[in-house]
Amino acid sequence: MRKIAVAAGMSFGILVSSLSADILKTHLSHMVHEKDATPGMVDLSRLDMPIGGPVKSRSSHAVIATVDGYKIRKKEADAYIKSRTKGKITDFDALPKDQQLRLVRELSLPLLMASQAKKELSEQEKEGAYVSAWIRKQAAKVTVTDAEVQMLYNQLKQKAMERNATNTILPPFESVKNKMKSQILEKKIMDGLMKDVKIEVAAPTALPPMMIRKP
């Protein structure tokens, strides 16, 4: 059997099969707490309230709460509150009891949503969530400048002029800039995914001479 090694794109199906369910939880968590999302449940204006005296901080591995069987460790709560307060508060145990409860409730949201998603979403819907999370993660690493978009726009405009496409009206740059930027971003992500990937394509097995029909 002859095999041909070719550099080509990797299918999303192959990618999805290697992703863990934790990605879904992370994706949902980011959606809940991203910058422009609905304000969180924790009252940040009161997080610097004294709680009435020094409190001994527990170990970072201590379990501070249990949500549907999932144990939330203090280090998770510490990291989360540090992020939410931009470093203003770094110790979960320094919060008043009511604030601790509110923080745990907020931390629980992505866990509960992920649990329900696993039960209610079809395999196809789960794969879509995994792919969306992966693309979003990659998009955060890729930069597309206005200069790149302008260059692509100019190239398309030049090609249109070379074809003497007098009936083709190219939309103004500003009206298509964001869409073109998304297309360039997608291409960069796909190019990175395809880089150095090898796929072996198996050629069909040749039939024995006796089985070949003569005209």
CSV table of N, CA, C and O in Angstrom, one decimal, residues 94-161:
chain,number,residue,atom,x,y,z
A,94,ALA,N,-9.5,36.5,55.2
A,94,ALA,CA,-9.6,37.9,55.7
A,94,ALA,C,-11.0,38.5,55.4
A,94,ALA,O,-11.3,39.6,55.9
A,95,LEU,N,-11.8,37.8,54.6
A,95,LEU,CA,-13.1,38.4,54.3
A,95,LEU,C,-14.1,38.1,55.4
A,95,LEU,O,-14.0,37.1,56.1
A,96,PRO,N,-15.1,39.0,55.6
A,96,PRO,CA,-16.2,38.7,56.5
A,96,PRO,C,-17.0,37.5,56.0
A,96,PRO,O,-16.9,37.1,54.8
A,97,LYS,N,-17.7,36.8,56.9
A,97,LYS,CA,-18.4,35.6,56.6
A,97,LYS,C,-19.4,35.7,55.4
A,97,LYS,O,-19.5,34.8,54.6
A,98,ASP,N,-20.1,36.8,55.4
A,98,ASP,CA,-21.1,37.0,54.4
A,98,ASP,C,-20.4,37.2,53.0
A,98,ASP,O,-20.9,36.7,52.0
A,99,GLN,N,-19.2,37.8,53.0
A,99,GLN,CA,-18.5,38.0,51.8
A,99,GLN,C,-17.9,36.6,51.3
A,99,GLN,O,-17.8,36.3,50.1
A,100,GLN,N,-17.5,35.8,52.3
A,100,GLN,CA,-17.0,34.5,51.9
A,100,GLN,C,-18.0,33.7,51.2
A,100,GLN,O,-17.8,33.0,50.2
A,101,LEU,N,-19.3,33.7,51.8
A,101,LEU,CA,-20.4,33.0,51.2
A,101,LEU,C,-20.7,33.5,49.7
A,101,LEU,O,-20.8,32.7,48.8
A,102,ARG,N,-20.7,34.8,49.6
A,102,ARG,CA,-20.9,35.4,48.3
A,102,ARG,C,-19.8,35.0,47.3
A,102,ARG,O,-20.1,34.7,46.1
A,103,LEU,N,-18.6,35.0,47.7
A,103,LEU,CA,-17.5,34.6,46.9
A,103,LEU,C,-17.6,33.1,46.4
A,103,LEU,O,-17.4,32.8,45.3
A,104,VAL,N,-17.9,32.3,47.4
A,104,VAL,CA,-18.1,30.8,47.1
A,104,VAL,C,-19.2,30.6,46.1
A,104,VAL,O,-19.1,29.8,45.2
A,105,ARG,N,-20.3,31.4,46.2
A,105,ARG,CA,-21.4,31.3,45.3
A,105,ARG,C,-20.9,31.7,43.9
A,105,ARG,O,-21.3,31.0,42.9
A,106,GLU,N,-20.1,32.7,43.8
A,106,GLU,CA,-19.7,33.2,42.5
A,106,GLU,C,-18.7,32.1,41.9
A,106,GLU,O,-18.7,31.8,40.7
A,107,LEU,N,-17.8,31.6,42.7
A,107,LEU,CA,-16.9,30.5,42.3
A,107,LEU,C,-17.7,29.3,41.8
A,107,LEU,O,-17.2,28.5,40.9
A,108,SER,N,-18.9,29.1,42.4
A,108,SER,CA,-19.6,27.9,42.1
A,108,SER,C,-20.3,27.9,40.7
A,108,SER,O,-20.7,26.9,40.1
A,109,LEU,N,-20.6,29.1,40.2
A,109,LEU,CA,-21.3,29.3,39.0
A,109,LEU,C,-20.8,28.4,37.8
A,109,LEU,O,-21.5,27.6,37.2
A,110,PRO,N,-19.5,28.6,37.5
A,110,PRO,CA,-19.0,27.8,36.3
A,110,PRO,C,-19.0,26.3,36.6
A,110,PRO,O,-19.2,25.5,35.7
A,111,LEU,N,-18.8,25.9,37.9
A,111,LEU,CA,-18.9,24.5,38.2
A,111,LEU,C,-20.3,23.9,38.0
A,111,LEU,O,-20.4,22.8,37.4
A,112,LEU,N,-21.3,24.7,38.4
A,112,LEU,CA,-22.7,24.2,38.3
A,112,LEU,C,-23.1,24.2,36.8
A,112,LEU,O,-23.8,23.3,36.4
A,113,MET,N,-22.7,25.2,36.1
A,113,MET,CA,-23.0,25.3,34.7
A,113,MET,C,-22.3,24.2,33.9
A,113,MET,O,-22.9,23.5,33.0
A,114,ALA,N,-21.1,23.9,34.2
A,114,ALA,CA,-20.4,22.8,33.6
A,114,ALA,C,-21.0,21.4,33.9
A,114,ALA,O,-21.2,20.6,33.0
A,115,SER,N,-21.5,21.3,35.1
A,115,SER,CA,-22.1,20.0,35.5
A,115,SER,C,-23.4,19.8,34.7
A,115,SER,O,-23.7,18.8,34.2
A,116,GLN,N,-24.2,20.9,34.6
A,116,GLN,CA,-25.5,20.8,33.8
A,116,GLN,C,-25.2,20.7,32.3
A,116,GLN,O,-25.9,19.9,31.6
A,117,ALA,N,-24.1,21.3,31.8
A,117,ALA,CA,-23.8,21.2,30.4
A,117,ALA,C,-23.5,19.8,30.1
A,117,ALA,O,-23.9,19.2,29.0
A,118,LYS,N,-22.7,19.1,30.9
A,118,LYS,CA,-22.3,17.7,30.7
A,118,LYS,C,-23.6,16.8,30.6
A,118,LYS,O,-23.6,15.8,29.8
A,119,LYS,N,-24.6,17.1,31.4
A,119,LYS,CA,-25.8,16.3,31.4
A,119,LYS,C,-26.7,16.6,30.3
A,119,LYS,O,-27.4,15.7,29.7
A,120,GLU,N,-26.8,17.9,29.9
A,120,GLU,CA,-27.9,18.3,28.9
A,120,GLU,C,-27.4,18.5,27.5
A,120,GLU,O,-28.2,18.4,26.6
A,121,LEU,N,-26.1,18.8,27.3
A,121,LEU,CA,-25.6,19.1,25.9
A,121,LEU,C,-25.3,17.8,25.2
A,121,LEU,O,-24.9,16.8,25.8
A,122,SER,N,-25.6,17.8,23.9
A,122,SER,CA,-25.3,16.6,23.0
A,122,SER,C,-23.8,16.6,22.8
A,122,SER,O,-23.1,17.6,23.1
A,123,GLU,N,-23.2,15.5,22.3
A,123,GLU,CA,-21.8,15.4,22.0
A,123,GLU,C,-21.4,16.5,21.0
A,123,GLU,O,-20.3,17.1,21.1
A,124,GLN,N,-22.2,16.8,20.0
A,124,GLN,CA,-21.9,17.8,19.0
A,124,GLN,C,-21.8,19.2,19.7
A,124,GLN,O,-20.9,20.0,19.4
A,125,GLU,N,-22.7,19.4,20.6
A,125,GLU,CA,-22.7,20.7,21.3
A,125,GLU,C,-21.5,20.9,22.2
A,125,GLU,O,-20.9,22.0,22.3
A,126,LYS,N,-21.1,19.8,22.8
A,126,LYS,CA,-19.9,19.8,23.7
A,126,LYS,C,-18.7,20.1,22.8
A,126,LYS,O,-17.8,20.9,23.2
A,127,GLU,N,-18.6,19.4,21.7
A,127,GLU,CA,-17.5,19.6,20.8
A,127,GLU,C,-17.4,21.1,20.4
A,127,GLU,O,-16.3,21.7,20.3
A,128,GLY,N,-18.6,21.6,20.1
A,128,GLY,CA,-18.6,23.0,19.7
A,128,GLY,C,-18.1,24.0,20.8
A,128,GLY,O,-17.4,24.9,20.5
A,129,ALA,N,-18.4,23.6,22.0
A,129,ALA,CA,-17.9,24.4,23.2
A,129,ALA,C,-16.4,24.3,23.3
A,129,ALA,O,-15.7,25.3,23.6
A,130,TYR,N,-15.9,23.1,23.1
A,130,TYR,CA,-14.5,22.8,23.3
A,130,TYR,C,-13.7,23.6,22.2
A,130,TYR,O,-12.7,24.3,22.5
A,131,VAL,N,-14.2,23.6,21.0
A,131,VAL,CA,-13.6,24.2,19.8
A,131,VAL,C,-13.6,25.8,20.1
A,131,VAL,O,-12.6,26.5,19.9
A,132,SER,N,-14.8,26.2,20.5
A,132,SER,CA,-14.9,27.7,20.8
A,132,SER,C,-14.0,28.1,21.8
A,132,SER,O,-13.3,29.2,21.7
A,133,ALA,N,-13.8,27.3,22.9
A,133,ALA,CA,-12.9,27.7,24.0
A,133,ALA,C,-11.4,27.7,23.5
A,133,ALA,O,-10.7,28.6,23.8
A,134,TRP,N,-11.1,26.7,22.6
A,134,TRP,CA,-9.7,26.7,22.1
A,134,TRP,C,-9.4,27.8,21.2
A,134,TRP,O,-8.4,28.5,21.3
A,135,ILE,N,-10.4,28.2,20.3
A,135,ILE,CA,-10.2,29.3,19.4
A,135,ILE,C,-10.1,30.6,20.2
A,135,ILE,O,-9.2,31.4,19.9
A,136,ARG,N,-10.9,30.7,21.2
A,136,ARG,CA,-10.8,31.9,22.0
A,136,ARG,C,-9.5,32.1,22.7
A,136,ARG,O,-8.9,33.2,22.8
A,137,LYS,N,-9.0,31.0,23.2
A,137,LYS,CA,-7.7,31.0,23.8
A,137,LYS,C,-6.5,31.3,22.9
A,137,LYS,O,-5.6,32.1,23.2
A,138,GLN,N,-6.6,30.8,21.7
A,138,GLN,CA,-5.6,31.1,20.7
A,138,GLN,C,-5.7,32.5,20.2
A,138,GLN,O,-4.7,33.2,20.0
A,139,ALA,N,-6.9,33.0,20.1
A,139,ALA,CA,-7.2,34.4,19.6
A,139,ALA,C,-6.5,35.4,20.6
A,139,ALA,O,-6.1,36.5,20.1
A,140,ALA,N,-6.5,35.1,21.9
A,140,ALA,CA,-5.9,36.0,22.8
A,140,ALA,C,-4.4,36.1,22.6
A,140,ALA,O,-3.8,37.1,23.1
A,141,LYS,N,-3.8,35.1,22.0
A,141,LYS,CA,-2.3,35.1,21.7
A,141,LYS,C,-1.9,35.8,20.4
A,141,LYS,O,-0.7,36.1,20.2
A,142,VAL,N,-2.9,36.0,19.6
A,142,VAL,CA,-2.6,36.5,18.2
A,142,VAL,C,-2.9,38.0,18.1
A,142,VAL,O,-4.0,38.4,18.6
A,143,THR,N,-2.1,38.7,17.4
A,143,THR,CA,-2.3,40.2,17.2
A,143,THR,C,-2.5,40.4,15.7
A,143,THR,O,-1.7,40.0,14.9
A,144,VAL,N,-3.5,41.2,15.4
A,144,VAL,CA,-3.8,41.7,14.1
A,144,VAL,C,-3.9,43.2,14.1
A,144,VAL,O,-4.7,43.8,14.8
A,145,THR,N,-2.9,43.8,13.4
A,145,THR,CA,-2.9,45.3,13.4
A,145,THR,C,-3.8,45.9,12.3
A,145,THR,O,-4.1,45.2,11.4
A,146,ASP,N,-4.1,47.2,12.5
A,146,ASP,CA,-4.9,47.9,11.5
A,146,ASP,C,-4.1,48.0,10.2
A,146,ASP,O,-4.7,48.0,9.1
A,147,ALA,N,-2.7,48.0,10.3
A,147,ALA,CA,-1.9,48.1,9.1
A,147,ALA,C,-2.0,46.8,8.3
A,147,ALA,O,-2.1,46.9,7.1
A,148,GLU,N,-2.1,45.7,9.0
A,148,GLU,CA,-2.3,44.4,8.2
A,148,GLU,C,-3.6,44.4,7.5
A,148,GLU,O,-3.7,43.9,6.4
A,149,VAL,N,-4.7,44.9,8.2
A,149,VAL,CA,-6.0,44.9,7.6
A,149,VAL,C,-6.0,45.8,6.4
A,149,VAL,O,-6.6,45.5,5.3
A,150,GLN,N,-5.4,47.0,6.5
A,150,GLN,CA,-5.3,48.0,5.5
A,150,GLN,C,-4.6,47.4,4.3
A,150,GLN,O,-5.0,47.6,3.1
A,151,MET,N,-3.5,46.7,4.5
A,151,MET,CA,-2.7,46.1,3.4
A,151,MET,C,-3.6,45.1,2.6
A,151,MET,O,-3.6,45.1,1.4
A,152,LEU,N,-4.3,44.3,3.4
A,152,LEU,CA,-5.2,43.3,2.7
A,152,LEU,C,-6.3,44.0,1.9
A,152,LEU,O,-6.6,43.6,0.7
A,153,TYR,N,-6.8,45.0,2.5
A,153,TYR,CA,-7.9,45.8,1.8
A,153,TYR,C,-7.3,46.4,0.5
A,153,TYR,O,-8.0,46.3,-0.6
A,154,ASN,N,-6.1,47.0,0.6
A,154,ASN,CA,-5.5,47.6,-0.6
A,154,ASN,C,-5.2,46.5,-1.7
A,154,ASN,O,-5.3,46.8,-2.9
A,155,GLN,N,-4.8,45.3,-1.3
A,155,GLN,CA,-4.6,44.2,-2.2
A,155,GLN,C,-5.8,43.8,-3.0
A,155,GLN,O,-5.8,43.6,-4.2
A,156,LEU,N,-6.9,43.7,-2.2
A,156,LEU,CA,-8.2,43.4,-2.8
A,156,LEU,C,-8.7,44.5,-3.8
A,156,LEU,O,-9.2,44.2,-4.9
A,157,LYS,N,-8.4,45.7,-3.4
A,157,LYS,CA,-8.8,46.8,-4.2
A,157,LYS,C,-8.0,46.9,-5.5
A,157,LYS,O,-8.6,47.1,-6.6
A,158,GLN,N,-6.7,46.6,-5.4
A,158,GLN,CA,-5.8,46.5,-6.6
A,158,GLN,C,-6.3,45.4,-7.5
A,158,GLN,O,-6.3,45.6,-8.8
A,159,LYS,N,-6.6,44.3,-7.0
A,159,LYS,CA,-7.0,43.2,-7.8
A,159,LYS,C,-8.3,43.5,-8.6
A,159,LYS,O,-8.5,43.1,-9.7
A,160,ALA,N,-9.2,44.2,-7.9
A,160,ALA,CA,-10.5,44.6,-8.5
A,160,ALA,C,-10.2,45.6,-9.6
A,160,ALA,O,-10.8,45.5,-10.7
A,161,MET,N,-9.3,46.5,-9.5
A,161,MET,CA,-8.9,47.4,-10.5
A,161,MET,C,-8.3,46.8,-11.7
A,161,MET,O,-8.5,47.1,-12.9
